Amino acid sequence: GQQLNQSPQSMFIQEGEDVSMNCTSSSIFNTWLWYKQDPGEGPVLLIALYKAGELTSNGRLTAQFGITRKDSFLNISASIPSDVGIYFCAGRAGNKLVFGAGTILRVKS
Amino acid sequence: DAGVIQSPRHEVTEMGQEVTLRCKPISGHNSLFWYRQTMMRGLELLIYFNNNVPIDDSGMPEDRFSAKMPNASFSTLKIQPSEPRDSAVYFCASSLPGRADTQYFGPGTRLTVL
């Protein structure tokens, strides 16, 4: 089946630093999504990307849809303590989403 | 507006018991998804419904798992009999029809089978 490889698995950074994480796939996706999950909650959609090469921002978050349609990255600028959580990439296949394993982000203040 | 509602939030049961998880999707959302999240396997889609009809249940692990959606505002995921390896967080999500890219997740049910 389709699989997404997400990296890094975890990050422990200093408040104020920028963060970068990425996701690759052996399959082509027509939509890439990035979600954040806080402890004890369900994932929440951060950014959706619909076109190869698309670069989209949401506040301090920026995500790009790779031109091969097999990868995507998420950047967080000037991290703050509330950025902690698990970030998931997801690719849309028909009416289903395939999720990466997640990147655990911890921020030292 | 209320988001996706799941109950119970936590469930602890003994092996062999029947477990029923419940979900109320966002009003007006016609697609409903059940996911399971574990450390080992991450977030896996179990089954999804469109207009109360099960479309794809290929993710359901085995016959012990069953899901129903008797109407547009209610769905259940049942495990009978439960086993310790079923311990996980189960999420329900809903979306407008054809908008799997914009799924809204509930808070999840943390299931522990002893």
mmCIF file of C-alpha atoms in Angstrom:
data_model
loop_
_atom_site.group_PDB
_atom_site.id
_atom_site.type_symbol
_atom_site.label_atom_id
_atom_site.label_comp_id
_atom_site.label_asym_id
_atom_site.label_seq_id
_atom_site.Cartn_x
_atom_site.Cartn_y
_atom_site.Cartn_z
ATOM 1 C CA GLY A 1 0.000 0.000 0.000
ATOM 2 C CA GLN A 2 0.912 3.645 -0.118
ATOM 3 C CA GLN A 3 3.334 4.823 2.534
ATOM 4 C CA LEU A 4 4.637 8.204 3.564
ATOM 5 C CA ASN A 5 8.089 8.640 5.045
ATOM 6 C CA GLN A 6 8.168 11.561 7.410
ATOM 7 C CA SER A 7 11.316 13.008 8.947
ATOM 8 C CA PRO A 8 12.659 13.756 11.383
ATOM 9 C CA GLN A 9 10.909 11.532 13.895
ATOM 10 C CA SER A 10 11.413 14.108 16.629
ATOM 11 C CA MET A 11 12.991 17.491 17.224
ATOM 12 C CA PHE A 12 13.955 19.312 20.400
ATOM 13 C CA ILE A 13 14.675 22.940 19.605
ATOM 14 C CA GLN A 14 15.201 26.259 21.316
ATOM 15 C CA GLU A 15 12.377 28.775 21.337
ATOM 16 C CA GLY A 16 12.841 31.195 18.484
ATOM 17 C CA GLU A 17 14.492 28.711 16.151
ATOM 18 C CA ASP A 18 13.066 27.766 12.785
ATOM 19 C CA VAL A 19 11.856 24.212 12.196
ATOM 20 C CA SER A 20 11.771 22.169 9.024
ATOM 21 C CA MET A 21 10.223 18.758 8.447
ATOM 22 C CA ASN A 22 9.427 16.823 5.310
ATOM 23 C CA CYS A 23 7.504 13.960 3.879
ATOM 24 C CA THR A 24 8.234 11.733 0.895
ATOM 25 C CA SER A 25 6.275 9.081 -0.886
ATOM 26 C CA SER A 26 6.830 6.480 -3.564
ATOM 27 C CA SER A 27 3.392 7.374 -4.941
ATOM 28 C CA ILE A 28 2.058 10.560 -6.452
ATOM 29 C CA PHE A 29 -0.521 12.501 -4.497
ATOM 30 C CA ASN A 30 -2.723 15.267 -5.856
ATOM 31 C CA THR A 31 -3.194 16.843 -2.447
ATOM 32 C CA TRP A 32 -0.769 17.173 0.439
ATOM 33 C CA LEU A 33 -1.884 18.134 3.909
ATOM 34 C CA TRP A 34 -0.211 19.009 7.175
ATOM 35 C CA TYR A 35 -1.899 18.382 10.521
ATOM 36 C CA LYS A 36 -0.936 19.118 14.111
ATOM 37 C CA GLN A 37 -1.994 16.996 17.061
ATOM 38 C CA ASP A 38 -1.914 18.319 20.609
ATOM 39 C CA PRO A 39 -1.800 15.870 23.524
ATOM 40 C CA GLY A 40 -5.184 14.288 24.160
ATOM 41 C CA GLU A 41 -6.738 15.799 21.055
ATOM 42 C CA GLY A 42 -7.397 14.850 17.473
ATOM 43 C CA PRO A 43 -5.312 16.149 14.556
ATOM 44 C CA VAL A 44 -6.132 19.630 13.309
ATOM 45 C CA LEU A 45 -5.560 20.696 9.714
ATOM 46 C CA LEU A 46 -2.864 23.373 9.348
ATOM 47 C CA ILE A 47 -2.270 23.684 5.623
ATOM 48 C CA ALA A 48 -3.620 22.046 2.465
ATOM 49 C CA LEU A 49 -1.695 22.033 -0.817
ATOM 50 C CA TYR A 50 -3.404 21.298 -4.125
ATOM 51 C CA LYS A 51 -0.904 21.991 -6.911
ATOM 52 C CA ALA A 52 2.616 20.779 -7.616
ATOM 53 C CA GLY A 53 5.057 23.530 -6.721
ATOM 54 C CA GLU A 54 2.499 25.364 -4.590
ATOM 55 C CA LEU A 55 3.891 27.288 -1.625
ATOM 56 C CA THR A 56 1.341 28.209 1.047
ATOM 57 C CA SER A 57 1.677 30.070 4.325
ATOM 58 C CA ASN A 58 -0.462 30.133 7.437
ATOM 59 C CA GLY A 59 1.042 32.607 9.890
ATOM 60 C CA ARG A 60 4.487 31.330 10.854
ATOM 61 C CA LEU A 61 3.904 28.089 8.961
ATOM 62 C CA THR A 62 4.917 27.578 5.348
ATOM 63 C CA ALA A 63 4.422 24.405 3.359
ATOM 64 C CA GLN A 64 5.311 23.402 -0.172
ATOM 65 C CA PHE A 65 3.976 20.771 -2.538
ATOM 66 C CA GLY A 66 6.945 19.191 -4.319
ATOM 67 C CA ILE A 67 7.051 19.451 -8.095
ATOM 68 C CA THR A 68 7.297 15.679 -8.451
ATOM 69 C CA ARG A 69 4.094 15.416 -6.358
ATOM 70 C CA LYS A 70 5.890 12.851 -4.224
ATOM 71 C CA ASP A 71 7.035 15.108 -1.429
ATOM 72 C CA SER A 72 6.171 18.066 0.749
ATOM 73 C CA PHE A 73 7.827 20.075 3.481
ATOM 74 C CA LEU A 74 6.637 22.194 6.381
ATOM 75 C CA ASN A 75 8.580 25.050 7.913
ATOM 76 C CA ILE A 76 7.786 26.796 11.179
ATOM 77 C CA SER A 77 9.537 30.101 11.730
ATOM 78 C CA ALA A 78 10.442 31.565 15.122
ATOM 79 C CA SER A 79 9.095 28.667 17.155
ATOM 80 C CA ILE A 80 7.195 29.316 20.366
ATOM 81 C CA PRO A 81 6.299 26.950 23.245
ATOM 82 C CA SER A 82 2.760 26.359 21.969
ATOM 83 C CA ASP A 83 4.181 24.854 18.780
ATOM 84 C CA VAL A 84 4.875 21.642 20.688
ATOM 85 C CA GLY A 85 2.945 18.654 19.455
ATOM 86 C CA ILE A 86 3.015 16.038 16.750
ATOM 87 C CA TYR A 87 2.960 17.163 13.131
ATOM 88 C CA PHE A 88 1.624 14.803 10.496
ATOM 89 C CA CYS A 89 1.806 14.972 6.755
ATOM 90 C CA ALA A 90 -0.935 13.315 4.765
ATOM 91 C CA GLY A 91 -1.514 12.587 1.122
ATOM 92 C CA ARG A 92 -4.943 12.331 -0.374
ATOM 93 C CA ALA A 93 -5.738 9.218 -2.388
ATOM 94 C CA GLY A 94 -9.286 9.416 -3.693
ATOM 95 C CA ASN A 95 -11.533 9.989 -0.716
ATOM 96 C CA LYS A 96 -8.960 8.703 1.784
ATOM 97 C CA LEU A 97 -5.929 10.168 3.514
ATOM 98 C CA VAL A 98 -2.643 8.359 4.050
ATOM 99 C CA PHE A 99 -0.736 9.704 7.040
ATOM 100 C CA GLY A 100 2.957 9.863 7.813
ATOM 101 C CA ALA A 101 4.243 8.599 11.158
ATOM 102 C CA GLY A 102 4.536 12.107 12.553
ATOM 103 C CA THR A 103 7.253 14.456 13.791
ATOM 104 C CA ILE A 104 7.291 15.121 17.532
ATOM 105 C CA LEU A 105 8.267 18.720 18.195
ATOM 106 C CA ARG A 106 9.485 19.900 21.582
ATOM 107 C CA VAL A 107 10.444 23.503 22.252
ATOM 108 C CA LYS A 108 12.750 24.687 25.006
ATOM 109 C CA SER A 109 11.883 28.092 26.349
ATOM 110 C CA ASP B 1 -20.576 25.226 16.391
ATOM 111 C CA ALA B 2 -19.958 21.815 17.914
ATOM 112 C CA GLY B 3 -17.170 19.792 16.391
ATOM 113 C CA VAL B 4 -17.068 16.045 16.043
ATOM 114 C CA ILE B 5 -18.204 14.461 19.296
ATOM 115 C CA GLN B 6 -16.906 11.119 20.493
ATOM 116 C CA SER B 7 -17.826 9.068 23.510
ATOM 117 C CA PRO B 8 -16.582 7.785 25.757
ATOM 118 C CA ARG B 9 -13.271 9.656 25.976
ATOM 119 C CA HIS B 10 -11.695 6.813 27.871
ATOM 120 C CA GLU B 11 -12.650 3.164 28.062
ATOM 121 C CA VAL B 12 -10.998 0.459 30.096
ATOM 122 C CA THR B 13 -12.286 -3.051 29.642
ATOM 123 C CA GLU B 14 -11.238 -6.627 30.056
ATOM 124 C CA MET B 15 -10.264 -8.951 27.276
ATOM 125 C CA GLY B 16 -13.276 -10.650 25.743
ATOM 126 C CA GLN B 17 -15.716 -7.855 26.496
ATOM 127 C CA GLU B 18 -17.655 -5.990 23.851
ATOM 128 C CA VAL B 19 -16.681 -2.367 23.299
ATOM 129 C CA THR B 20 -18.777 0.244 21.512
ATOM 130 C CA LEU B 21 -17.350 3.599 20.514
ATOM 131 C CA ARG B 22 -19.655 6.375 19.421
ATOM 132 C CA CYS B 23 -19.339 9.350 17.106
ATOM 133 C CA LYS B 24 -21.496 12.287 16.165
ATOM 134 C CA PRO B 25 -20.194 14.030 13.050
ATOM 135 C CA ILE B 26 -20.445 17.734 12.346
ATOM 136 C CA SER B 27 -23.914 18.623 11.127
ATOM 137 C CA GLY B 28 -24.030 18.735 7.344
ATOM 138 C CA HIS B 29 -20.972 16.554 6.879
ATOM 139 C CA ASN B 30 -21.817 13.547 4.755
ATOM 140 C CA SER B 31 -18.542 11.648 5.037
ATOM 141 C CA LEU B 32 -17.399 9.950 8.221
ATOM 142 C CA PHE B 33 -14.098 8.239 8.900
ATOM 143 C CA TRP B 34 -12.915 5.954 11.707
ATOM 144 C CA TYR B 35 -9.171 5.878 12.459
ATOM 145 C CA ARG B 36 -6.999 4.008 14.934
ATOM 146 C CA GLN B 37 -3.784 5.489 16.312
ATOM 147 C CA THR B 38 -1.015 3.452 17.919
ATOM 148 C CA MET B 39 2.655 4.092 18.518
ATOM 149 C CA MET B 40 3.624 1.191 16.295
ATOM 150 C CA ARG B 41 1.352 1.787 13.326
ATOM 151 C CA GLY B 42 0.543 5.487 13.547
ATOM 152 C CA LEU B 43 -2.792 6.758 12.256
ATOM 153 C CA GLU B 44 -4.647 4.157 10.210
ATOM 154 C CA LEU B 45 -7.967 4.502 8.430
ATOM 155 C CA LEU B 46 -10.310 1.696 9.428
ATOM 156 C CA ILE B 47 -13.474 2.497 7.481
ATOM 157 C CA TYR B 48 -15.291 5.411 5.938
ATOM 158 C CA PHE B 49 -18.895 6.184 5.081
ATOM 159 C CA ASN B 50 -20.504 8.452 2.514
ATOM 160 C CA ASN B 51 -24.148 9.309 3.109
ATOM 161 C CA ASN B 52 -24.348 6.629 5.812
ATOM 162 C CA VAL B 53 -23.129 3.915 3.438
ATOM 163 C CA PRO B 54 -19.832 2.127 4.124
ATOM 164 C CA ILE B 55 -17.579 2.772 1.134
ATOM 165 C CA ASP B 56 -14.254 1.243 2.097
ATOM 166 C CA ASP B 57 -13.704 -1.043 5.071
ATOM 167 C CA SER B 58 -10.395 -2.458 3.883
ATOM 168 C CA GLY B 59 -8.680 -1.051 6.955
ATOM 169 C CA MET B 60 -10.823 -2.954 9.421
ATOM 170 C CA PRO B 61 -8.355 -5.349 11.014
ATOM 171 C CA GLU B 62 -10.584 -8.390 11.381
ATOM 172 C CA ASP B 63 -14.116 -9.619 11.822
ATOM 173 C CA ARG B 64 -14.132 -8.639 15.470
ATOM 174 C CA PHE B 65 -14.467 -5.041 14.288
ATOM 175 C CA SER B 66 -17.703 -3.677 12.877
ATOM 176 C CA ALA B 67 -18.997 -0.183 12.175
ATOM 177 C CA LYS B 68 -22.438 1.191 11.496
ATOM 178 C CA MET B 69 -23.928 4.513 10.588
ATOM 179 C CA PRO B 70 -27.699 4.251 11.062
ATOM 180 C CA ASN B 71 -28.258 7.934 10.297
ATOM 181 C CA ALA B 72 -26.400 11.071 9.304
ATOM 182 C CA SER B 73 -25.713 12.107 12.876
ATOM 183 C CA PHE B 74 -24.462 8.923 14.506
ATOM 184 C CA SER B 75 -21.940 6.160 13.985
ATOM 185 C CA THR B 76 -20.592 3.329 16.106
ATOM 186 C CA LEU B 77 -17.464 1.243 16.012
ATOM 187 C CA LYS B 78 -17.810 -2.046 17.839
ATOM 188 C CA ILE B 79 -15.165 -4.537 18.872
ATOM 189 C CA GLN B 80 -16.413 -7.956 19.933
ATOM 190 C CA PRO B 81 -14.614 -9.659 21.563
ATOM 191 C CA SER B 82 -11.930 -7.163 22.493
ATOM 192 C CA GLU B 83 -8.263 -8.126 22.835
ATOM 193 C CA PRO B 84 -5.304 -6.347 24.486
ATOM 194 C CA ARG B 85 -3.816 -5.562 21.060
ATOM 195 C CA ASP B 86 -6.896 -3.448 20.324
ATOM 196 C CA SER B 87 -5.665 -0.900 22.864
ATOM 197 C CA ALA B 88 -5.268 2.373 20.988
ATOM 198 C CA VAL B 89 -6.811 5.779 20.489
ATOM 199 C CA TYR B 90 -9.741 5.661 18.089
ATOM 200 C CA PHE B 91 -10.638 8.808 16.193
ATOM 201 C CA CYS B 92 -13.715 9.709 14.266
ATOM 202 C CA ALA B 93 -13.519 12.417 11.598
ATOM 203 C CA SER B 94 -16.072 13.965 9.289
ATOM 204 C CA SER B 95 -16.017 16.053 6.142
ATOM 205 C CA LEU B 96 -18.248 17.499 3.481
ATOM 206 C CA PRO B 97 -18.804 15.070 0.607
ATOM 207 C CA GLY B 98 -15.775 14.768 -1.612
ATOM 208 C CA ARG B 99 -13.674 16.881 0.751
ATOM 209 C CA ALA B 100 -11.435 14.282 2.337
ATOM 210 C CA ASP B 101 -8.770 16.988 2.311
ATOM 211 C CA THR B 102 -10.691 18.858 4.984
ATOM 212 C CA GLN B 103 -11.461 16.294 7.653
ATOM 213 C CA TYR B 104 -12.357 17.439 11.128
ATOM 214 C CA PHE B 105 -11.273 15.053 13.840
ATOM 215 C CA GLY B 106 -12.957 14.348 17.139
ATOM 216 C CA PRO B 107 -11.007 14.239 20.405
ATOM 217 C CA GLY B 108 -10.665 10.471 20.268
ATOM 218 C CA THR B 109 -11.485 7.561 22.551
ATOM 219 C CA ARG B 110 -8.569 6.034 24.411
ATOM 220 C CA LEU B 111 -9.276 2.314 24.683
ATOM 221 C CA THR B 112 -7.385 0.075 27.056
ATOM 222 C CA VAL B 113 -8.086 -3.649 26.983
ATOM 223 C CA LEU B 114 -6.643 -5.497 29.949
#
